[in-house]
Amino acid sequence: MRARMRITTGIEGLDSIIGGGLPQARLYLLEGPPGSGKTTLSLQFLLEGLRRGERCLYITLSETAEELREVALAHGWSLDGLHLFELGTAEGAMGNGRLQSVLHSWEMELDETVNLIMSKVDSIGPTRVVFDSLSELRLLAQDSLRYRRQILALKQFFAPKSATVFLVDDLTSTGDERDGQLHSLCHGVLSLERLTLDFGPARRRMQVQKLRGVDFVAGYHDMVIRRGGVQIFPRLIASEHHGRFVGTPISSGVDEIDRLLGGGPLRGTSTLLTGPAGSGKTNVALQYVWAACERGERSCIFEFDERVGTLLARASALDIDLDKHLRSGLLEILQIDPAEISPGEFSWNLRKAVEERNCSVLVIDSLNGYVTAMPQEKQLMLQLHEMLSYLNQKGVATFMINPQHGLVGTMSTGSLNVSYIADAVVLFRFFEAKGRIRKAISVIKNRGGAHEDTIRELKIDGRGITVSAALADFQGILTGTPEFVGDSAALLGQSNVR
C-alpha cells in the first residue's frame, strides 16, 4: 500500500515537526482555549491551499465572516478566493419559524445545520476545510451521544471527498478538558496552549498529541503569533543533527591567549568566559569573533545585555573593526529582547544562523541574560545543554559569557554547573598590585586538551588586548581576589610583555 500524499500546512515549523506535512484527505482535531491561535493557524492552512490553486472552505459557527476578515487584515492577508460559510447563512436558510414551532426541536435544528454544511461542501468540492468550532455543535446536540454520532457522520461524509479537514475545538463547553473519544475519531490531534507569565507577554506552545502513521517530534514546541501569522519553533533534538567537521583549534589572534588553551578552543566545543563585570570577558570574545571574520569565517553574536551600538563602540575602542565585517555579511549581531523571547524561538534563531548562514563561531552575551529572560522555564538548563550539544555536533565554536555576582567576584560560578555546561572554562579576575586594580586571566578546565595552569595579566586599551607572561607570586587565589606580591617588573606597563 502506497504512503498517503502529504500536504504542507503553510507553517514551516509545523511541517518540520510532522516530517514535511499532513497526510492528505484526513480528519484532524485542532484544540486549544480561546486566544491560543487556532483561528490564525486555520487561516494559514487554508491560505496555503489557495496559494497552491486549491479550493478551500472555512465553515464558521462562532465567528462572522467580517470578524475573520479583520483577523486576516491584521496579518496583511486577503481572503479573496476563500469560501466562507457562517452560521448566519444557515439561520436564514432554515427560517425563523424553527424558533417558534414545536415541530423544530433542537434535534431538527442540529440535523438541518449539518445538512446545510454538507450541501455547501458538495457544491464547492473543497480540498481543504476548516470547521470552527465544535463547541457550537455540542450546544446544538445537547446530548453527548448524539454529538459523537454526528462527528462520526461528518467523518464518514468527508472520507470519500478527498478533503483534508480541521475540526476546531475551543474547549469552552468541556471545561478545558480534552475529549478522549473525539481524539480517537480523528486521524491526528494538534493541541495549542496559552500560558500567562508573571511578567512579559503570554507564552504559547503546541504539541502533536497523535498523528497516525507519521513519525513526528513529540513534546511541546514554543510558538508565537506576530503579524504574518503563527510561527512554531520545533523542539531541538541534538542527536538528529550530526555534522562532519575537523576539531581544529581556532585562534584569537593573540598568541598568549591561545597558549592558555593549548592553541585555542577546538571547533565543536563550548567555552565559558566567567568573571565579574568589567574583567574583560566580552572583549576576549570579540577578539575571537574578529579573528574568525579576518579568516573569512562567518560569526554570530546573540546580544542579550548590551545595545548593538554600544558593543560596536566597545570593539572600536579596542582597535577591532567589526563594522566592515557587518557590511560584508561575515558577522551578524542579533539584539535579543529578554522579555519577549522563548527558549524555543532562541534555539530556532540559532539553528538558522548555523544551517542557513554557515556560522562557525557563535557568542552568547550573556548566559545570565539568557537564563533571566526565561525565569519560569522549569527545564531551561536541560534545553541549554541540548542547544550546546547541537552546536558541538555542528562543529561550531561557542563562547558563553557568564557575569558573576558582585564587582570583584568569587571562585563560584553561580548556579551553573560548569562541568555540565561547558567544555572549557576561562576565568577572569581582578587583583591588586602596588595600589592598582589589574585584570588576570587563567584557564581552569579544558576538555579539548592540555591547558596552562598559570595566571597571566590581561590589559585592555586602545591598542587591543595584551597578555603578560605567567605570573607566579600570588596569594589569596582561592578567595576569589588574588593579590600579586611578586616583582612589579613582571606586570604589564612595567615590562610591556605582549
Tab-separated table of C-alpha atoms in Angstrom:
chain	number	residue	atom	x	y	z
A	1	MET	CA	0.000	0.000	0.000
A	2	ARG	CA	1.409	3.370	-1.020
A	3	ALA	CA	2.009	6.069	1.590
A	4	ARG	CA	-0.619	8.806	1.536
A	5	MET	CA	0.424	12.063	-0.116
A	6	ARG	CA	1.470	14.854	2.268
A	7	ILE	CA	0.245	18.466	2.090
A	8	THR	CA	2.060	21.425	3.594
A	9	THR	CA	0.335	23.419	6.327
A	10	GLY	CA	1.888	26.742	5.326
A	11	ILE	CA	3.757	26.896	8.659
A	12	GLU	CA	7.427	25.974	8.300
A	13	GLY	CA	7.964	24.902	11.894
A	14	LEU	CA	4.853	22.716	11.986
A	15	ASP	CA	5.803	20.997	8.730
A	16	SER	CA	9.232	20.296	10.216
A	17	ILE	CA	7.664	18.755	13.341
A	18	ILE	CA	5.431	16.391	11.358
A	19	GLY	CA	8.046	15.409	8.794
A	20	GLY	CA	7.014	17.533	5.828
A	21	GLY	CA	3.247	17.897	6.043
A	22	LEU	CA	-0.077	16.288	6.958
A	23	PRO	CA	-1.344	13.112	5.260
A	24	GLN	CA	-3.920	14.236	2.709
A	25	ALA	CA	-7.699	13.666	2.934
A	26	ARG	CA	-7.834	13.004	6.668
A	27	LEU	CA	-9.778	14.464	9.593
A	28	TYR	CA	-7.744	16.404	12.179
A	29	LEU	CA	-8.625	17.998	15.504
A	30	LEU	CA	-7.173	21.415	16.350
A	31	GLU	CA	-7.893	22.150	20.001
A	32	GLY	CA	-6.998	24.871	22.475
A	33	PRO	CA	-8.516	27.536	24.733
A	34	PRO	CA	-9.610	30.939	23.363
A	35	GLY	CA	-6.622	33.086	22.389
A	36	SER	CA	-4.254	30.185	21.743
A	37	GLY	CA	-4.040	30.823	17.972
A	38	LYS	CA	-6.484	28.313	16.450
A	39	THR	CA	-8.190	30.718	14.028
A	40	THR	CA	-4.889	32.189	12.810
A	41	LEU	CA	-3.360	28.752	12.263
A	42	SER	CA	-6.516	27.568	10.463
A	43	LEU	CA	-6.481	30.554	8.117
A	44	GLN	CA	-2.812	29.955	7.309
A	45	PHE	CA	-3.631	26.354	6.476
A	46	LEU	CA	-6.373	27.435	4.060
A	47	LEU	CA	-4.397	30.299	2.521
A	48	GLU	CA	-1.563	27.886	1.766
A	49	GLY	CA	-4.089	25.795	-0.142
A	50	LEU	CA	-5.271	28.867	-2.074
A	51	ARG	CA	-1.672	29.683	-2.931
A	52	ARG	CA	-1.373	26.214	-4.448
A	53	GLY	CA	-4.547	26.606	-6.508
A	54	GLU	CA	-6.815	24.518	-4.273
A	55	ARG	CA	-10.460	25.195	-3.363
A	56	CYS	CA	-10.744	25.941	0.357
A	57	LEU	CA	-13.748	26.346	2.674
A	58	TYR	CA	-13.999	27.928	6.129
A	59	ILE	CA	-17.169	26.895	7.999
A	60	THR	CA	-17.652	29.216	10.959
A	61	LEU	CA	-20.337	28.649	13.575
A	62	SER	CA	-18.768	31.008	16.132
A	63	GLU	CA	-17.350	33.995	14.241
A	64	THR	CA	-18.785	36.110	11.453
A	65	ALA	CA	-17.163	36.471	8.046
A	66	GLU	CA	-16.436	40.108	8.909
A	67	GLU	CA	-14.555	39.079	12.059
A	68	LEU	CA	-12.479	36.623	10.045
A	69	ARG	CA	-11.608	39.339	7.536
A	70	GLU	CA	-10.449	41.571	10.402
A	71	VAL	CA	-8.147	38.788	11.624
A	72	ALA	CA	-6.769	38.383	8.103
A	73	LEU	CA	-6.293	42.144	7.682
A	74	ALA	CA	-4.302	42.290	10.941
A	75	HIS	CA	-1.823	39.854	9.362
A	76	GLY	CA	-1.764	41.535	5.957
A	77	TRP	CA	-3.749	38.732	4.301
A	78	SER	CA	-6.551	38.793	1.755
A	79	LEU	CA	-9.354	36.229	1.905
A	80	ASP	CA	-10.211	36.671	-1.761
A	81	GLY	CA	-10.906	33.261	-3.249
A	82	LEU	CA	-11.632	31.646	0.136
A	83	HIS	CA	-15.166	30.258	0.504
A	84	LEU	CA	-16.758	31.311	3.804
A	85	PHE	CA	-19.879	29.716	5.246
A	86	GLU	CA	-21.191	31.157	8.522
A	87	LEU	CA	-23.959	30.170	10.912
A	88	GLY	CA	-25.958	33.271	9.974
A	89	THR	CA	-26.358	31.829	6.488
A	90	ALA	CA	-27.732	28.626	7.980
A	91	GLU	CA	-30.145	30.600	10.172
A	92	GLY	CA	-31.533	32.388	7.123
A	93	ALA	CA	-31.875	29.204	5.096
A	94	MET	CA	-33.773	27.395	7.864
A	95	GLY	CA	-36.020	30.361	8.556
A	96	ASN	CA	-37.196	31.948	11.781
A	97	GLY	CA	-40.126	29.588	12.032
A	98	ARG	CA	-37.958	26.952	13.670
A	99	LEU	CA	-37.639	29.207	16.715
A	100	GLN	CA	-41.445	29.383	17.121
A	101	SER	CA	-42.770	25.998	16.043
A	102	VAL	CA	-42.820	22.973	18.295
A	103	LEU	CA	-42.026	20.952	15.187
A	104	HIS	CA	-38.497	22.442	15.088
A	105	SER	CA	-36.852	20.814	18.109
A	106	TRP	CA	-33.149	21.017	18.928
A	107	GLU	CA	-32.750	17.650	17.218
A	108	MET	CA	-34.112	19.017	13.935
A	109	GLU	CA	-32.014	22.173	14.324
A	110	LEU	CA	-28.826	20.103	14.509
A	111	ASP	CA	-29.779	17.964	11.534
A	112	GLU	CA	-30.682	20.981	9.404
A	113	THR	CA	-27.430	22.769	10.242
A	114	VAL	CA	-25.320	19.735	9.383
A	115	ASN	CA	-27.286	19.115	6.185
A	116	LEU	CA	-26.673	22.705	5.073
A	117	ILE	CA	-22.944	22.284	5.732
A	118	MET	CA	-22.836	19.044	3.752
A	119	SER	CA	-24.725	20.685	0.897
A	120	LYS	CA	-22.217	23.540	0.850
A	121	VAL	CA	-19.301	21.113	0.748
A	122	ASP	CA	-20.892	19.194	-2.124
A	123	SER	CA	-21.432	22.378	-4.138
A	124	ILE	CA	-17.880	23.717	-3.686
A	125	GLY	CA	-15.848	20.495	-3.691
A	126	PRO	CA	-13.041	21.843	-1.440
A	127	THR	CA	-9.750	20.059	-0.835
A	128	ARG	CA	-9.187	21.880	2.479
A	129	VAL	CA	-11.924	22.513	5.044
A	130	VAL	CA	-11.900	24.173	8.481
A	131	PHE	CA	-14.896	23.566	10.764
A	132	ASP	CA	-14.923	26.232	13.519
A	133	SER	CA	-15.982	25.305	16.102
A	134	LEU	CA	-17.221	22.099	17.673
A	135	SER	CA	-18.490	23.924	20.779
A	136	GLU	CA	-21.493	25.221	18.822
A	137	LEU	CA	-22.162	21.720	17.523
A	138	ARG	CA	-22.149	20.434	21.112
A	139	LEU	CA	-24.695	23.085	22.096
A	140	LEU	CA	-26.947	22.128	19.206
A	141	ALA	CA	-26.659	18.430	20.029
A	142	GLN	CA	-27.227	18.893	23.789
A	143	ASP	CA	-26.575	15.183	24.204
A	144	SER	CA	-23.038	13.750	24.225
A	145	LEU	CA	-24.033	10.538	22.444
A	146	ARG	CA	-25.850	12.402	19.658
A	147	TYR	CA	-22.888	14.788	19.362
A	148	ARG	CA	-20.390	11.960	18.888
A	149	ARG	CA	-22.643	10.242	16.373
A	150	GLN	CA	-22.775	13.499	14.422
A	151	ILE	CA	-18.967	13.812	14.424
A	152	LEU	CA	-18.727	10.227	13.186
A	153	ALA	CA	-21.242	11.040	10.447
A	154	LEU	CA	-19.133	14.050	9.414
A	155	LYS	CA	-16.042	11.856	9.259
A	156	GLN	CA	-17.836	9.336	7.065
A	157	PHE	CA	-19.185	12.148	4.876
A	158	PHE	CA	-15.726	13.631	4.264
A	159	ALA	CA	-13.949	10.280	3.797
A	160	PRO	CA	-14.678	9.911	0.039
A	161	LYS	CA	-14.341	13.653	-0.664
A	162	SER	CA	-10.502	13.798	-0.791
A	163	ALA	CA	-10.688	16.779	1.584
A	164	THR	CA	-8.287	17.489	4.443
A	165	VAL	CA	-10.442	18.716	7.335
A	166	PHE	CA	-9.612	20.646	10.519
A	167	LEU	CA	-12.178	20.375	13.306
A	168	VAL	CA	-11.560	23.283	15.685
A	169	ASP	CA	-12.434	22.864	19.373
A	170	ASP	CA	-12.071	25.795	21.800
A	171	LEU	CA	-12.743	23.529	24.840
A	172	THR	CA	-15.198	26.064	26.308
A	173	SER	CA	-18.009	23.529	26.577
A	174	THR	CA	-15.805	20.815	28.102
A	175	GLY	CA	-14.187	22.878	30.867
A	176	ASP	CA	-10.706	22.834	29.246
A	177	GLU	CA	-10.750	19.034	29.363
A	178	ARG	CA	-9.759	17.050	26.291
A	179	ASP	CA	-12.424	14.839	24.720
A	180	GLY	CA	-10.829	11.391	24.594
A	181	GLN	CA	-13.469	9.878	22.315
A	182	LEU	CA	-13.109	12.774	19.885
A	183	HIS	CA	-9.337	12.159	19.878
A	184	SER	CA	-9.906	8.546	18.902
A	185	LEU	CA	-12.157	9.513	15.967
A	186	CYS	CA	-9.610	11.879	14.394
A	187	HIS	CA	-6.552	10.897	12.379
A	188	GLY	CA	-4.425	13.482	14.187
A	189	VAL	CA	-4.703	15.920	17.108
A	190	LEU	CA	-2.895	19.268	17.413
A	191	SER	CA	-3.143	20.951	20.832
A	192	LEU	CA	-2.426	24.657	21.410
A	193	GLU	CA	-1.859	26.302	24.803
A	194	ARG	CA	-1.590	29.851	26.098
A	195	LEU	CA	0.369	30.496	29.310
A	196	THR	CA	0.350	33.749	31.288
A	197	LEU	CA	3.658	34.550	32.998
A	198	ASP	CA	4.281	36.817	35.985
A	199	PHE	CA	5.962	39.347	33.691
A	200	GLY	CA	6.104	39.890	29.962
A	201	PRO	CA	3.829	38.665	27.188
A	202	ALA	CA	1.829	35.452	27.235
A	203	ARG	CA	3.693	32.365	26.073
A	204	ARG	CA	2.146	29.994	23.574
A	205	ARG	CA	3.111	26.441	22.798
A	206	MET	CA	1.767	23.475	20.860
A	207	GLN	CA	2.145	19.741	20.704
A	208	VAL	CA	1.097	16.965	18.373
A	209	GLN	CA	-0.963	14.646	20.556
A	210	LYS	CA	-1.283	11.997	17.863
A	211	LEU	CA	-0.746	11.595	14.130
A	212	ARG	CA	-1.393	8.118	12.778
A	213	GLY	CA	1.303	6.665	10.572
A	214	VAL	CA	3.658	9.643	10.988
A	215	ASP	CA	6.916	9.829	12.946
A	216	PHE	CA	6.586	13.317	14.442
A	217	VAL	CA	8.595	15.245	17.027
A	218	ALA	CA	6.720	14.727	20.290
A	219	GLY	CA	6.606	17.142	23.209
A	220	TYR	CA	5.920	20.860	23.496
A	221	HIS	CA	7.088	23.352	20.872
A	222	ASP	CA	7.120	27.107	21.524
A	223	MET	CA	5.067	29.306	19.210
A	224	VAL	CA	4.268	32.987	18.711
A	225	ILE	CA	1.631	34.974	16.847
A	226	ARG	CA	3.014	38.002	15.040
A	227	ARG	CA	1.935	39.995	12.013
A	228	GLY	CA	2.157	37.478	9.217
A	229	GLY	CA	0.755	34.590	11.228
A	230	VAL	CA	1.722	31.800	13.590
A	231	GLN	CA	5.354	30.785	13.940
A	232	ILE	CA	6.150	27.435	15.551
A	233	PHE	CA	9.652	26.584	16.745
A	234	PRO	CA	10.369	22.825	16.747
A	235	ARG	CA	11.944	21.442	19.883
A	236	LEU	CA	15.661	20.992	19.328
A	237	ILE	CA	16.919	17.387	19.409
A	238	ALA	CA	20.713	17.445	19.161
A	239	SER	CA	21.075	13.760	18.238
A	240	GLU	CA	19.309	14.398	14.915
A	241	HIS	CA	21.866	16.957	13.734
A	242	HIS	CA	25.212	15.225	13.423
A	243	GLY	CA	27.641	17.045	11.129
A	244	ARG	CA	31.114	16.213	9.849
A	245	PHE	CA	33.925	18.561	10.830
A	246	VAL	CA	37.566	18.597	11.874
A	247	GLY	CA	38.068	19.626	15.504
A	248	THR	CA	40.964	22.002	14.895
A	249	PRO	CA	41.789	24.788	17.351
A	250	ILE	CA	40.717	28.328	16.475
A	251	SER	CA	42.987	31.283	17.128
A	252	SER	CA	42.100	34.535	18.854
A	253	GLY	CA	44.868	36.432	17.106
A	254	VAL	CA	46.643	36.912	20.464
A	255	ASP	CA	49.321	34.244	20.915
A	256	GLU	CA	49.344	34.361	24.710
A	257	ILE	CA	45.570	33.729	24.939
A	258	ASP	CA	45.911	30.822	22.523
A	259	ARG	CA	48.687	29.316	24.632
A	260	LEU	CA	46.444	29.354	27.691
A	261	LEU	CA	44.122	26.921	25.893
A	262	GLY	CA	46.813	24.798	24.268
A	263	GLY	CA	46.456	26.521	20.901
A	264	GLY	CA	42.872	27.700	21.274
A	265	PRO	CA	39.368	26.251	21.753
A	266	LEU	CA	38.568	23.371	19.422
A	267	ARG	CA	35.833	23.547	16.818
A	268	GLY	CA	32.799	21.755	18.155
A	269	THR	CA	33.349	22.815	21.768
A	270	SER	CA	31.792	25.406	24.069
A	271	THR	CA	33.856	27.819	26.150
A	272	LEU	CA	32.568	29.607	29.238
A	273	LEU	CA	34.118	33.018	29.918
A	274	THR	CA	33.328	33.711	33.547
A	275	GLY	CA	34.245	36.543	35.902
A	276	PRO	CA	32.961	39.768	37.488
A	277	ALA	CA	31.662	42.693	35.470
A	278	GLY	CA	34.381	44.675	33.704
A	279	SER	CA	37.023	41.952	33.841
A	280	GLY	CA	37.349	41.578	30.047
A	281	LYS	CA	35.073	38.633	29.125
A	282	THR	CA	33.196	40.270	26.250
A	283	ASN	CA	36.361	41.860	24.900
A	284	VAL	CA	38.086	38.491	24.645
A	285	ALA	CA	35.006	37.019	22.945
A	286	LEU	CA	35.028	39.904	20.432
A	287	GLN	CA	38.708	39.174	19.775
A	288	TYR	CA	37.819	35.601	18.771
A	289	VAL	CA	34.951	36.853	16.573
A	290	TRP	CA	37.172	39.423	14.848
A	291	ALA	CA	39.915	36.835	14.222
A	292	ALA	CA	37.362	34.420	12.721
A	293	CYS	CA	35.971	37.099	10.397
A	294	GLU	CA	39.517	38.017	9.336
A	295	ARG	CA	39.961	34.377	8.322
A	296	GLY	CA	36.778	34.607	6.239
A	297	GLU	CA	34.599	32.613	8.651
A	298	ARG	CA	31.035	33.612	9.466
A	299	SER	CA	30.299	34.558	13.063
A	300	CYS	CA	27.193	35.466	15.033
A	301	ILE	CA	26.676	37.295	18.340
A	302	PHE	CA	23.412	36.894	20.269
A	303	GLU	CA	23.351	40.027	22.392
A	304	PHE	CA	21.108	39.990	25.484
A	305	ASP	CA	22.740	42.618	27.689
A	306	GLU	CA	24.127	45.481	25.590
A	307	ARG	CA	22.844	47.502	22.688
A	308	VAL	CA	24.473	46.671	19.381
A	309	GLY	CA	25.742	50.267	19.106
A	310	THR	CA	27.447	50.022	22.496
A	311	LEU	CA	29.061	46.727	21.519
A	312	LEU	CA	30.439	48.181	18.278
A	313	ALA	CA	31.761	51.242	20.112
A	314	ARG	CA	33.482	48.974	22.609
A	315	ALA	CA	35.116	46.986	19.795
A	316	SER	CA	36.204	50.162	18.027
A	317	ALA	CA	37.879	51.375	21.230
A	318	LEU	CA	39.968	48.186	21.153
A	319	ASP	CA	41.007	48.844	17.542
A	320	ILE	CA	38.752	45.950	16.456
A	321	ASP	CA	36.847	46.914	13.302
A	322	LEU	CA	33.636	44.868	13.355
A	323	ASP	CA	31.718	47.298	11.113
A	324	LYS	CA	33.451	46.134	7.950
A	325	HIS	CA	32.542	42.516	8.706
A	326	LEU	CA	28.924	43.501	9.382
A	327	ARG	CA	28.827	45.204	5.989
A	328	SER	CA	30.407	42.217	4.243
A	329	GLY	CA	27.940	39.791	5.864
A	330	LEU	CA	30.593	37.732	7.651
A	331	LEU	CA	29.305	38.961	11.026
A	332	GLU	CA	25.739	39.101	12.291
A	333	ILE	CA	24.737	40.649	15.627
A	334	LEU	CA	21.229	39.815	16.826
A	335	GLN	CA	19.765	42.024	19.552
A	336	ILE	CA	17.648	39.797	21.813
A	337	ASP	CA	14.842	41.278	23.908
A	338	PRO	CA	14.901	39.182	27.110
A	339	ALA	CA	11.240	39.895	27.890
A	340	GLU	CA	9.937	38.728	24.517
A	341	ILE	CA	11.758	35.536	23.572
A	342	SER	CA	11.126	31.894	24.482
A	343	PRO	CA	13.742	29.112	24.635
A	344	GLY	CA	12.285	27.511	21.527
A	345	GLU	CA	12.481	30.688	19.475
A	346	PHE	CA	16.063	31.309	20.601
A	347	SER	CA	17.080	27.776	19.583
A	348	TRP	CA	15.344	28.233	16.217
A	349	ASN	CA	17.222	31.504	15.546
A	350	LEU	CA	20.445	29.785	16.494
A	351	ARG	CA	19.741	26.914	14.087
A	352	LYS	CA	19.058	29.399	11.276
A	353	ALA	CA	22.426	31.065	11.919
A	354	VAL	CA	24.239	27.718	11.735
A	355	GLU	CA	22.340	25.911	8.973
A	356	GLU	CA	21.368	28.783	6.670
A	357	ARG	CA	24.187	31.269	7.240
A	358	ASN	CA	27.012	28.781	7.982
A	359	CYS	CA	28.040	30.387	11.273
A	360	SER	CA	31.203	28.741	12.666
A	361	VAL	CA	31.859	30.986	15.704
A	362	LEU	CA	28.972	31.940	17.983
A	363	VAL	CA	28.807	34.146	21.091
A	364	ILE	CA	26.007	34.263	23.686
A	365	ASP	CA	26.302	37.503	25.655
A	366	SER	CA	25.391	36.790	28.294
A	367	LEU	CA	24.358	33.467	29.737
A	368	ASN	CA	22.775	35.288	32.671
A	369	GLY	CA	20.717	37.309	30.197
A	370	TYR	CA	19.526	34.082	28.595
A	371	VAL	CA	18.628	32.473	31.923
A	372	THR	CA	16.930	35.521	33.469
A	373	ALA	CA	14.943	36.113	30.265
A	374	MET	CA	13.046	32.885	30.999
A	375	PRO	CA	12.636	32.705	34.787
A	376	GLN	CA	9.591	30.404	34.714
A	377	GLU	CA	11.035	27.795	32.343
A	378	LYS	CA	11.475	24.722	34.546
A	379	GLN	CA	13.769	22.795	32.198
A	380	LEU	CA	15.843	25.727	30.983
A	381	MET	CA	19.254	24.219	31.806
A	382	LEU	CA	18.296	20.981	30.054
A	383	GLN	CA	17.319	22.993	26.972
A	384	LEU	CA	20.602	24.874	27.150
A	385	HIS	CA	22.533	21.597	27.321
A	386	GLU	CA	20.664	20.296	24.259
A	387	MET	CA	21.428	23.522	22.402
A	388	LEU	CA	25.155	23.308	23.173
A	389	SER	CA	25.218	19.635	22.154
A	390	TYR	CA	23.691	20.644	18.821
A	391	LEU	CA	26.308	23.367	18.289
A	392	ASN	CA	29.105	20.973	19.196
A	393	GLN	CA	27.880	18.378	16.702
A	394	LYS	CA	27.741	21.049	14.003
A	395	GLY	CA	31.399	21.957	14.618
A	396	VAL	CA	30.616	25.461	15.930
A	397	ALA	CA	32.982	27.097	18.422
A	398	THR	CA	30.651	28.589	21.034
A	399	PHE	CA	31.563	31.261	23.593
A	400	MET	CA	29.236	31.884	26.537
A	401	ILE	CA	29.760	34.902	28.749
A	402	ASN	CA	28.863	34.468	32.408
A	403	PRO	CA	28.995	37.620	34.572
A	404	GLN	CA	29.411	36.682	38.207
A	405	HIS	CA	27.645	38.433	41.045
A	406	GLY	CA	29.402	41.357	42.647
A	407	LEU	CA	32.104	43.697	41.399
A	408	VAL	CA	35.042	41.556	42.495
A	409	GLY	CA	33.664	38.029	42.154
A	410	THR	CA	34.398	34.751	43.885
A	411	MET	CA	35.562	31.344	42.736
A	412	SER	CA	31.893	30.344	42.459
A	413	THR	CA	30.281	30.334	39.016
A	414	GLY	CA	26.821	30.919	40.448
A	415	SER	CA	24.000	28.429	39.927
A	416	LEU	CA	25.550	26.977	36.749
A	417	ASN	CA	27.092	23.514	36.785
A	418	VAL	CA	30.117	24.434	34.691
A	419	SER	CA	31.347	20.887	34.108
A	420	TYR	CA	27.879	20.030	32.811
A	421	ILE	CA	27.560	23.092	30.577
A	422	ALA	CA	30.965	23.921	29.095
A	423	ASP	CA	33.933	22.117	27.580
A	424	ALA	CA	36.389	24.840	28.601
A	425	VAL	CA	36.256	27.464	31.351
A	426	VAL	CA	38.284	30.673	31.212
A	427	LEU	CA	38.385	32.548	34.499
A	428	PHE	CA	38.738	36.331	34.704
A	429	ARG	CA	39.753	38.053	37.928
A	430	PHE	CA	40.739	41.386	39.372
A	431	PHE	CA	43.877	41.502	41.502
A	432	GLU	CA	45.634	44.185	43.481
A	433	ALA	CA	49.279	45.127	42.923
A	434	LYS	CA	51.155	48.242	44.084
A	435	GLY	CA	47.958	50.122	44.854
A	436	ARG	CA	46.327	49.408	41.458
A	437	ILE	CA	43.489	47.119	40.366
A	438	ARG	CA	44.515	44.896	37.479
A	439	LYS	CA	42.935	42.077	35.496
A	440	ALA	CA	44.016	38.429	35.427
A	441	ILE	CA	43.099	35.577	33.105
A	442	SER	CA	43.533	31.828	33.603
A	443	VAL	CA	42.050	28.531	32.401
A	444	ILE	CA	40.626	26.134	34.957
A	445	LYS	CA	39.288	23.458	32.607
A	446	ASN	CA	39.697	22.319	29.009
A	447	ARG	CA	38.159	19.038	27.832
A	448	GLY	CA	39.679	19.597	24.396
A	449	GLY	CA	43.245	19.022	25.552
A	450	ALA	CA	46.052	20.454	27.663
A	451	HIS	CA	45.926	23.972	29.064
A	452	GLU	CA	48.151	26.242	31.132
A	453	ASP	CA	47.588	26.289	34.867
A	454	THR	CA	49.199	29.710	35.174
A	455	ILE	CA	47.776	33.154	35.830
A	456	ARG	CA	48.522	35.938	33.345
A	457	GLU	CA	47.759	39.609	33.500
A	458	LEU	CA	45.245	40.930	30.975
A	459	LYS	CA	45.426	44.502	29.737
A	460	ILE	CA	42.756	46.089	27.528
A	461	ASP	CA	43.331	49.505	25.982
A	462	GLY	CA	43.287	51.361	22.672
A	463	ARG	CA	45.971	49.041	21.278
A	464	GLY	CA	43.773	45.999	21.853
A	465	ILE	CA	44.286	43.058	24.189
A	466	THR	CA	47.684	42.451	25.748
A	467	VAL	CA	48.602	39.449	27.911
A	468	SER	CA	51.667	39.187	30.141
A	469	ALA	CA	53.960	36.266	30.770
A	470	ALA	CA	52.900	33.866	33.525
A	471	LEU	CA	52.821	35.483	36.980
A	472	ALA	CA	53.865	33.265	39.869
A	473	ASP	CA	53.819	35.338	43.059
A	474	PHE	CA	50.124	35.448	44.085
A	475	GLN	CA	48.319	34.962	47.340
A	476	GLY	CA	44.602	34.656	48.084
A	477	ILE	CA	43.772	32.971	44.764
A	478	LEU	CA	41.136	30.653	46.233
A	479	THR	CA	39.337	33.538	47.931
A	480	GLY	CA	38.469	34.920	44.508
A	481	THR	CA	40.514	38.101	44.952
A	482	PRO	CA	44.146	37.276	44.083
A	483	GLU	CA	46.821	39.651	45.313
A	484	PHE	CA	50.150	39.910	43.480
A	485	VAL	CA	53.142	40.077	45.839
A	486	GLY	CA	55.982	39.482	43.369
A	487	ASP	CA	58.325	41.747	41.440
A	488	SER	CA	56.354	44.602	39.808
A	489	ALA	CA	58.669	44.432	36.778
A	490	ALA	CA	56.693	41.385	35.599
A	491	LEU	CA	53.480	43.420	35.321
A	492	LEU	CA	52.239	44.994	32.120
A	493	GLY	CA	53.054	48.654	31.922
A	494	GLN	CA	56.309	47.813	33.614
A	495	SER	CA	57.958	45.382	31.175
A	496	ASN	CA	55.274	45.598	28.418
A	497	VAL	CA	55.454	41.920	27.560
A	498	ARG	CA	52.987	41.115	24.751
